[in-house]
Amino acid sequence: MQALISVSDKTGIVEFAQALHALGIRLLSTGGTAKLLADKGLPVTEVAELTGFPEMLDGRVKTLHPKVHGGLLARRDLPQHMAALKAHGIDTIDLLVVNLYPFEATVAKPGCTLEDAIENIDIGGPAMVRSAAKNWKDVGVLTDASQYEGALAELRAGGKLTDKTKFALSVAAFNRISNYDAAISDFLSRIQEDGSHSLFSAQANGRFVKLQDLRYGENPHQQAAFYRDLYPAPGSLVTAKQLQGKELSYNNIADADAAWECVKSFTDCACVIVKHANPCGVAIGGDTLQAYSKAFQTDPTSAFGGIIAFNRAMDAAAAQAVSKQFVEVLMAPGFTAEALEVFKSKVNVRILEIAMPPGGKTDWDNGRNLMDVKRIGSGLLMQTADNHELALADLKVVTKKQPTPAQLQDLLFAWKVAKYVKSNAIVFCKDGMTMGVGAGQMSRLDSARIASIKAQHAGLSLEGTVVASDAFFPFRDGLDVVVDAGASCVIQPGGSMRDPEVIAAADERGVAMVFSGVRHFRH
């Protein structure tokens, strides 16, 4: 039995090669890998010796040779293949261990040049991997150090890899090549004529890994599956650990993502309750119990069967309160043992533990998508994600009346919530708590009216509240509706040709108005 080893990432390779040698497997290798193994005292034959040709062109040509690919591609069950190998003095290669030049890591470095990228495009490695993976019935192909231990266990137990393992390794190998080629395509097709890099590549190559098949999609007659990014952002929903409960459904996942994205945008202890992808209650508090209690008050009816997310570890007091309502999914960065005990009898409640993102300088560090994608008929709409954060200094007061410091904080709170409400969005807030949410209506007026009705049904007074509108008021009528409901301060993007009329209306009604300068449509 013969193994060819050629790896860029040397993690674990010496120990693996030593184990192969101990099993009586002959070792072939290339360049730096061969030198490393020889320095460790292993008997290794260099590929250059096998082929009779030295490595050339600065290592660009090493393994592109019939003595390599013949040994990988020959079918052992076909006499004519084996006769051809014998006629040309070619030995079979039964195990291929290859990982590729670090193209992805290279282009991820700041200031990576086109020349650096090109030199890290592997040619011989992918060619060998494809050959071995195609001939999986006869050749095992390992493309990642995580596969070494399992392969060794089978080799030690039975002297060879099972067909099941070889096929699984083949699939993993083709996936690796596909992802590698996609990364190259993405990088190169972003380069513009002037040498700059576009945010959007000329060809979009999706790279996702299936986490699970789902029972059905948005509706029972639809089939569905759940995928994650090949390299998921830390603190994103796909990194969640399910601690208990039924299998997540398509709608559970969609709603859970909406809740988690909203709650992790707050620095104070917060609770978000979502129903049908819209926040129906959001609040901050001194602890998880207070945050939940305030969020639940906004719309107890809609909270029934909702998704609840916290950005702090959940304790027993909050768990006792939440357990009194019907909840589909519960999410938090952690749960005390006492909190989990509360839900032990509620076996259907899906409990997800998700680490909060580390909070670095980039959107990825904050667990947020860099790009948003929407599928349309035979196409995609792609945009940078709406990760804009509004600061107090960004607010522009446009009315005679000035907001109080408390109102300014509520305006920022309301604006943050409105960003996660489907357009047209109107959000009433007071004291770090949503008081009424109007979402997804064709008319902004109707969203405002619905938000008022929701507050009435919950027994909440809107007197003295602040209101966030995700887009500008095109006419004064929308402003009049929210002021009639009790709003004393309004935040909106501004930018309408009728801004002066709306500002004049605010002055007439004696309310404060600030412009954010940013719109948050969410369709």
Coordinates of C-alpha atoms in Angstrom, one line a residue, residues 88-397:
H88 CA 4.7 1.8 -18.0
G89 CA 6.2 1.0 -14.7
I90 CA 3.6 2.8 -12.6
D91 CA 2.6 1.8 -9.1
T92 CA -0.8 2.4 -7.6
I93 CA -1.3 5.1 -5.0
D94 CA -3.9 4.0 -2.5
L95 CA -4.0 7.0 -0.1
L96 CA -3.7 10.6 -1.0
V97 CA -3.1 13.3 1.7
V98 CA -3.3 16.8 0.3
N99 CA -4.3 20.2 1.6
L100 CA -4.1 23.2 -0.7
Y101 CA -2.1 26.4 -0.9
P102 CA -3.7 28.9 1.6
F103 CA -5.5 31.0 -1.0
E104 CA -8.4 32.0 1.3
A105 CA -6.1 33.0 4.2
T106 CA -3.9 34.9 1.8
V107 CA -6.6 37.1 0.2
A108 CA -8.1 37.7 3.7
K109 CA -4.9 39.6 4.7
P110 CA -5.1 43.4 4.4
G111 CA -3.2 44.7 1.4
C112 CA -3.1 41.3 -0.4
T113 CA -1.9 42.0 -4.0
L114 CA -3.0 40.3 -7.1
E115 CA 0.4 38.7 -7.4
D116 CA 0.2 37.3 -3.9
A117 CA -3.2 35.9 -4.7
I118 CA -2.1 34.3 -8.0
E119 CA 0.9 32.6 -6.4
N120 CA -1.4 31.0 -3.9
I121 CA -3.6 29.3 -6.4
D122 CA -2.9 25.6 -6.2
I123 CA -2.8 23.7 -9.5
G124 CA -1.3 20.3 -8.8
G125 CA -3.1 19.8 -5.5
P126 CA -6.6 20.1 -6.8
A127 CA -5.7 18.0 -9.8
M128 CA -4.6 15.1 -7.6
V129 CA -7.5 15.5 -5.3
R130 CA -9.9 15.3 -8.2
S131 CA -8.2 12.2 -9.6
A132 CA -8.3 10.4 -6.2
A133 CA -11.9 11.5 -5.5
K134 CA -13.1 10.3 -8.9
N135 CA -11.5 6.9 -8.2
W136 CA -12.8 6.7 -4.7
K137 CA -13.5 3.0 -4.8
D138 CA -9.7 2.4 -4.9
V139 CA -8.2 5.5 -3.4
G140 CA -8.8 7.3 0.0
V141 CA -8.3 11.0 -0.2
L142 CA -7.8 13.2 2.9
T143 CA -8.0 16.9 2.5
D144 CA -8.1 18.1 6.1
A145 CA -6.2 17.2 9.3
S146 CA -9.5 16.5 11.1
Q147 CA -9.8 13.4 8.9
Y148 CA -6.5 11.8 10.0
E149 CA -7.7 10.2 13.3
G150 CA -10.7 8.5 11.8
A151 CA -8.8 7.1 8.8
L152 CA -6.1 5.7 11.1
A153 CA -8.6 4.0 13.2
E154 CA -10.0 2.1 10.2
L155 CA -6.6 1.3 8.8
R156 CA -5.5 -0.1 12.1
A157 CA -8.7 -2.1 12.6
G158 CA -9.0 -3.6 9.1
G159 CA -6.0 -2.7 7.1
K160 CA -8.0 -0.6 4.7
L161 CA -10.6 2.1 4.5
T162 CA -14.2 1.0 4.1
D163 CA -16.1 2.0 0.9
K164 CA -18.4 4.1 3.1
T165 CA -15.5 6.1 4.4
K166 CA -13.8 6.4 1.0
F167 CA -17.0 7.8 -0.6
A168 CA -17.5 10.2 2.3
L169 CA -13.9 11.4 1.9
S170 CA -14.5 11.8 -1.9
V171 CA -17.5 14.0 -1.3
A172 CA -15.6 16.1 1.2
A173 CA -12.8 16.4 -1.3
F174 CA -15.0 17.6 -4.1
N175 CA -16.7 20.0 -1.7
R176 CA -13.2 21.4 -0.7
I177 CA -12.2 21.9 -4.4
S178 CA -15.6 23.5 -5.1
N179 CA -15.2 26.0 -2.2
Y180 CA -11.5 26.6 -3.2
D181 CA -12.4 27.4 -6.8
A182 CA -15.3 29.6 -5.6
A183 CA -13.0 31.6 -3.4
I184 CA -10.7 32.2 -6.3
S185 CA -13.6 33.2 -8.6
D186 CA -15.0 35.5 -6.0
F187 CA -11.7 37.3 -5.4
L188 CA -10.6 37.6 -9.0
S189 CA -14.0 38.7 -10.4
R190 CA -14.1 41.5 -7.9
I191 CA -11.1 43.2 -9.4
Q192 CA -11.9 46.3 -11.5
E193 CA -10.1 47.6 -14.5
D194 CA -8.4 50.3 -12.4
G195 CA -7.1 47.6 -10.0
S196 CA -9.6 48.4 -7.2
H197 CA -11.9 45.8 -5.7
S198 CA -15.7 45.9 -6.0
L199 CA -17.8 44.7 -3.1
F200 CA -19.7 42.6 -5.6
S201 CA -18.0 39.9 -7.6
A202 CA -18.9 39.4 -11.3
Q203 CA -20.0 35.9 -10.4
A204 CA -21.6 35.1 -7.1
N205 CA -20.6 31.7 -5.7
G206 CA -22.6 30.7 -2.7
R207 CA -20.6 28.5 -0.2
F208 CA -22.9 26.9 2.4
V209 CA -22.9 23.8 4.5
K210 CA -26.2 21.9 5.2
L211 CA -26.9 21.6 8.9
Q212 CA -30.1 19.6 8.7
D213 CA -33.1 18.7 6.6
L214 CA -36.3 20.3 7.9
R215 CA -39.6 18.6 8.3
Y216 CA -41.1 21.1 5.8
G217 CA -40.7 24.7 4.7
E218 CA -42.8 27.8 5.3
N219 CA -45.8 25.7 4.6
P220 CA -46.3 21.9 4.9
H221 CA -46.3 21.3 1.1
Q222 CA -42.8 22.8 0.8
Q223 CA -39.6 21.0 1.4
A224 CA -36.7 22.7 3.2
A225 CA -33.2 22.4 4.6
F226 CA -31.1 24.6 6.9
Y227 CA -27.6 25.8 5.8
R228 CA -24.9 27.9 7.3
D229 CA -22.1 29.9 5.8
L230 CA -18.9 27.9 5.2
Y231 CA -17.2 30.3 7.6
P232 CA -20.0 31.5 10.0
A233 CA -19.6 34.7 12.0
P234 CA -19.2 34.1 15.7
G235 CA -22.3 34.9 17.7
S236 CA -24.7 34.2 14.8
L237 CA -27.7 32.0 15.0
V238 CA -26.1 29.1 13.1
T239 CA -23.6 28.7 15.9
A240 CA -26.4 28.0 18.4
K241 CA -26.4 24.9 20.6
Q242 CA -29.9 23.4 21.2
L243 CA -30.2 22.4 24.8
Q244 CA -33.7 20.9 24.7
G245 CA -36.9 20.8 22.7
K246 CA -38.4 19.7 19.4
E247 CA -36.5 20.0 16.1
L248 CA -36.5 23.6 14.8
S249 CA -38.8 24.3 12.0
Y250 CA -38.2 26.6 9.0
N251 CA -40.4 29.3 10.5
N252 CA -38.8 28.8 14.0
I253 CA -35.4 29.5 12.4
A254 CA -36.5 32.5 10.4
D255 CA -38.2 34.1 13.5
A256 CA -35.3 33.2 15.8
D257 CA -32.9 34.9 13.6
A258 CA -35.0 38.1 13.6
A259 CA -35.1 38.0 17.4
W260 CA -31.5 37.3 17.9
E261 CA -30.3 40.0 15.4
C262 CA -32.4 42.5 17.3
V263 CA -31.5 41.6 20.8
K264 CA -27.8 41.4 20.3
S265 CA -27.8 45.0 19.0
F266 CA -28.4 46.2 22.5
T267 CA -25.7 46.8 25.1
D268 CA -28.1 47.0 28.1
C269 CA -29.8 43.9 29.3
A270 CA -32.6 43.4 26.7
C271 CA -35.4 41.0 25.8
V272 CA -37.0 40.7 22.3
I273 CA -40.2 38.9 21.6
V274 CA -40.8 38.1 17.9
K275 CA -43.9 36.9 16.1
H276 CA -43.9 36.3 12.3
A277 CA -40.5 37.9 11.9
N278 CA -41.6 41.2 13.6
P279 CA -40.7 42.3 17.1
C280 CA -44.0 42.5 19.0
G281 CA -42.2 43.5 22.3
V282 CA -38.8 44.9 23.0
A283 CA -37.4 46.2 26.3
I284 CA -34.3 46.9 28.3
G285 CA -34.1 46.3 32.1
G286 CA -31.9 45.9 35.1
D287 CA -32.1 42.1 34.7
T288 CA -33.7 39.5 32.4
L289 CA -36.9 39.3 34.4
Q290 CA -37.5 43.1 34.2
A291 CA -36.6 43.2 30.5
Y292 CA -39.0 40.3 29.8
S293 CA -41.8 41.7 31.9
K294 CA -41.6 45.0 30.1
A295 CA -41.4 43.4 26.6
F296 CA -44.3 41.1 27.3
Q297 CA -46.5 44.1 28.3
T298 CA -46.3 45.6 24.8
D299 CA -48.4 42.9 23.2
P300 CA -49.3 39.9 25.3
T301 CA -51.7 38.6 22.6
S302 CA -49.0 38.4 19.9
A303 CA -46.4 37.1 22.4
F304 CA -48.4 33.9 22.6
G305 CA -46.4 31.2 20.7
G306 CA -43.6 33.7 20.0
I307 CA -39.8 33.6 19.9
I308 CA -38.0 35.1 22.9
A309 CA -34.4 36.2 23.0
F310 CA -32.2 37.7 25.7
N311 CA -28.7 39.2 25.4
R312 CA -27.9 38.1 29.0
A313 CA -27.8 34.7 30.7
M314 CA -31.3 33.7 31.8
D315 CA -31.9 33.1 35.5
A316 CA -34.6 31.2 37.4
A317 CA -36.8 34.3 38.1
A318 CA -37.0 35.1 34.4
A319 CA -37.5 31.5 33.5
Q320 CA -40.5 31.2 35.9
A321 CA -42.1 34.3 34.3
V322 CA -41.5 33.0 30.7
S323 CA -42.8 29.5 31.6
K324 CA -46.3 31.0 32.2
Q325 CA -46.7 31.7 28.5
F326 CA -46.6 29.5 25.4
V327 CA -43.2 30.0 23.8
E328 CA -41.8 28.2 20.7
V329 CA -38.1 29.1 21.0
L330 CA -36.1 30.6 23.8
M331 CA -32.6 32.0 23.2
A332 CA -29.9 33.4 25.4
P333 CA -26.1 33.4 25.8
G334 CA -26.5 31.1 28.8
F335 CA -29.0 29.6 31.2
T336 CA -28.5 28.9 34.9
A337 CA -29.1 25.3 36.0
E338 CA -32.2 26.6 37.9
A339 CA -33.6 28.2 34.7
L340 CA -33.2 25.0 32.8
E341 CA -34.8 23.0 35.5
V342 CA -37.9 25.3 35.1
F343 CA -38.3 24.1 31.5
K344 CA -37.6 20.4 32.0
S345 CA -41.3 19.6 32.1
K346 CA -41.9 21.7 29.0
V347 CA -40.2 19.3 26.7
N348 CA -41.3 20.9 23.5
V349 CA -39.8 24.3 24.2
R350 CA -36.8 24.7 22.0
I351 CA -33.9 26.3 24.1
L352 CA -30.9 27.6 22.2
E353 CA -27.7 28.8 23.8
I354 CA -25.8 31.2 21.6
A355 CA -22.5 32.9 22.6
M356 CA -22.6 36.6 22.1
P357 CA -20.3 37.9 19.4
P358 CA -16.9 39.1 20.6
G359 CA -17.6 42.7 19.5
G360 CA -14.6 43.5 17.4
K361 CA -14.2 46.3 14.8
T362 CA -15.9 44.6 11.8
D363 CA -19.5 43.5 11.2
W364 CA -18.2 39.9 11.0
D365 CA -16.8 40.3 14.5
N366 CA -20.2 41.4 15.7
G367 CA -21.8 38.3 14.3
R368 CA -23.6 40.1 11.5
N369 CA -23.9 39.3 7.8
L370 CA -21.7 41.4 5.5
M371 CA -24.2 40.9 2.7
D372 CA -27.9 40.3 2.4
V373 CA -29.4 38.3 -0.4
K374 CA -32.9 38.0 -1.7
R375 CA -34.0 35.5 -4.2
I376 CA -36.1 36.6 -7.2
G377 CA -37.1 34.7 -10.4
S378 CA -33.9 33.3 -11.8
G379 CA -31.8 35.8 -10.0
L380 CA -30.5 37.4 -6.8
L381 CA -30.7 40.8 -5.3
M382 CA -27.5 41.4 -3.3
Q383 CA -26.7 44.3 -1.0
T384 CA -24.5 45.2 1.9
A385 CA -26.3 44.4 5.2
D386 CA -28.1 47.1 7.0
N387 CA -25.6 47.3 9.9
H388 CA -25.8 51.1 10.4
E389 CA -25.6 52.2 14.0
L390 CA -27.1 55.5 15.0
A391 CA -25.3 57.6 17.6
L392 CA -26.6 60.5 19.7
A393 CA -24.4 62.9 17.8
D394 CA -26.0 61.9 14.5
L395 CA -29.4 63.2 15.5
K396 CA -30.5 66.5 14.0
V397 CA -33.2 68.4 15.9

